[in-house]
Coordinates of C-alpha atoms in Angstrom, one line a residue:
M1412 CA 88.9 -81.0 -2.6
A1413 CA 89.2 -84.2 -4.7
A1414 CA 87.8 -84.7 -8.2
A1415 CA 85.5 -87.6 -9.1
A1416 CA 87.9 -90.1 -7.5
S1417 CA 86.4 -89.5 -4.1
V1418 CA 82.7 -90.6 -4.0
K1419 CA 80.1 -91.3 -1.3
S1420 CA 77.8 -94.2 -2.3
G1421 CA 78.6 -93.7 -6.0
V1422 CA 77.9 -90.0 -5.8
P1423 CA 80.7 -87.5 -6.7
D1424 CA 81.8 -85.3 -3.8
A1425 CA 81.6 -82.4 -6.1
I1426 CA 77.9 -82.1 -5.6
Y1427 CA 78.6 -80.9 -2.1
W1428 CA 81.1 -78.2 -3.1
T1429 CA 80.5 -74.6 -2.2
V1430 CA 80.7 -71.7 -4.7
D1431 CA 84.3 -71.1 -3.6
D1432 CA 85.2 -74.8 -4.1
V1433 CA 83.8 -74.6 -7.7
A1434 CA 85.7 -71.4 -8.3
H1435 CA 88.9 -73.0 -7.0
W1436 CA 88.4 -76.1 -9.3
V1437 CA 87.8 -73.8 -12.3
D1438 CA 91.1 -72.0 -11.5
E1439 CA 93.4 -74.7 -10.2
E1440 CA 92.1 -77.9 -11.8
L1441 CA 90.8 -76.6 -15.1
G1442 CA 93.4 -73.8 -15.5
F1443 CA 90.9 -71.1 -16.3
P1444 CA 91.4 -68.4 -13.6
Q1445 CA 89.7 -65.9 -15.9
Y1446 CA 86.4 -67.7 -15.4
Q1447 CA 86.3 -67.9 -11.6
E1448 CA 84.2 -64.8 -11.4
C1449 CA 81.7 -66.1 -13.9
F1450 CA 81.0 -69.0 -11.5
T1451 CA 81.1 -67.0 -8.3
Y1452 CA 78.9 -64.2 -9.7
N1453 CA 76.3 -66.7 -10.7
Y1454 CA 76.5 -68.6 -7.4
I1455 CA 77.5 -71.9 -9.1
N1456 CA 78.0 -74.4 -6.3
G1457 CA 78.2 -78.2 -6.7
R1458 CA 74.5 -78.7 -7.0
K1459 CA 74.2 -76.0 -9.7
L1460 CA 77.3 -77.4 -11.4
I1461 CA 75.2 -80.5 -12.2
L1462 CA 73.0 -78.4 -14.5
I1463 CA 75.8 -76.6 -16.3
D1464 CA 76.5 -77.8 -19.8
S1465 CA 77.8 -76.2 -23.0
S1466 CA 74.5 -74.3 -23.6
H1467 CA 74.7 -72.6 -20.2
L1468 CA 78.3 -71.5 -20.2
P1469 CA 77.9 -68.6 -22.6
K1470 CA 75.0 -67.3 -20.4
I1471 CA 77.4 -67.0 -17.5
G1472 CA 80.0 -65.2 -19.5
I1473 CA 82.2 -67.9 -21.1
K1474 CA 82.3 -67.2 -24.8
D1475 CA 85.4 -69.0 -26.2
F1476 CA 84.1 -72.1 -28.0
E1477 CA 87.1 -74.3 -27.2
H1478 CA 86.9 -73.3 -23.5
I1479 CA 83.2 -74.1 -23.5
K1480 CA 83.9 -77.6 -24.9
T1481 CA 86.7 -78.2 -22.4
I1482 CA 84.8 -77.0 -19.4
A1483 CA 81.6 -78.9 -20.3
R1484 CA 83.6 -82.1 -20.9
R1485 CA 85.4 -81.7 -17.6
I1486 CA 82.2 -81.1 -15.7
R1487 CA 80.7 -84.3 -17.2
N1488 CA 83.9 -86.2 -16.3
L1489 CA 83.9 -84.8 -12.7
L1490 CA 80.3 -85.9 -12.2
G1491 CA 80.7 -89.2 -14.0
V1492 CA 78.0 -88.4 -16.6
E1493 CA 78.2 -89.6 -20.2
E1494 CA 78.1 -87.1 -23.0
P1495 CA 74.8 -87.3 -24.8
H1496 CA 75.2 -88.6 -28.3
W1497 CA 73.4 -86.7 -31.1
S1498 CA 72.1 -90.0 -32.7
R1499 CA 70.8 -91.5 -29.4
S1500 CA 67.5 -93.3 -30.0
I1501 CA 64.5 -91.8 -28.2
A1502 CA 63.5 -95.4 -27.4
L1503 CA 66.4 -95.7 -24.9
P1504 CA 65.9 -94.8 -21.2
A1505 CA 66.3 -91.1 -20.7
R1506 CA 69.7 -91.1 -19.1
E1507 CA 71.9 -93.2 -16.9
P1508 CA 70.8 -93.5 -13.2
I1509 CA 73.7 -91.3 -11.9
A1510 CA 72.7 -88.5 -14.2
L1511 CA 69.1 -88.6 -13.2
F1512 CA 70.1 -88.7 -9.5
L1513 CA 72.4 -85.7 -9.9
Q1514 CA 69.6 -83.8 -11.6
Q1515 CA 67.4 -84.5 -8.6
K1516 CA 70.1 -83.4 -6.2
S1517 CA 70.5 -80.1 -8.1
V1518 CA 67.4 -79.0 -6.1
T1519 CA 67.7 -78.2 -2.4
G1520 CA 65.4 -79.0 0.4
P1521 CA 65.2 -81.4 3.4
K1522 CA 63.8 -84.4 1.4
I1523 CA 66.3 -84.1 -1.4
N1524 CA 69.2 -83.4 1.0
K1525 CA 68.5 -86.8 2.7
L1526 CA 68.1 -88.7 -0.6
T1527 CA 70.9 -91.2 -1.3
F1528 CA 71.8 -92.7 -4.6
D1529 CA 70.8 -96.2 -3.3
E1530 CA 67.3 -94.8 -2.3
F1531 CA 66.9 -93.1 -5.6
V1532 CA 67.7 -96.3 -7.6
K1533 CA 65.4 -98.4 -5.4
G1534 CA 62.6 -95.8 -5.9
K1535 CA 63.1 -95.9 -9.7
M1536 CA 62.9 -99.7 -9.8
C1537 CA 59.6 -99.8 -7.9

């Protein structure tokens, strides 16, 4: 399992991770073995990991604020998604394309499973 370095068509491999892959990443890469069960109990796979941010972590059992900040930052880094800035203008586009694509991929189904980043970008441009 490689982090964000290995990507298919600009998409991090992490979105294809199983629940066990995510738990392994939390333990080995993040160094938080005490939180493996939080992720496995809540069935957090790569697609669900896309939706996890600092507001979700306490809901799955992670309460330490410094750990929450670290895990949320590392998830964003893993997926290649920018941290939203608190003073971001609402006149700007909602989010960068990869973040919008990953949000789409967090859902499962035959149509979404086949969707590639290139197809997503072309569809957004039309």
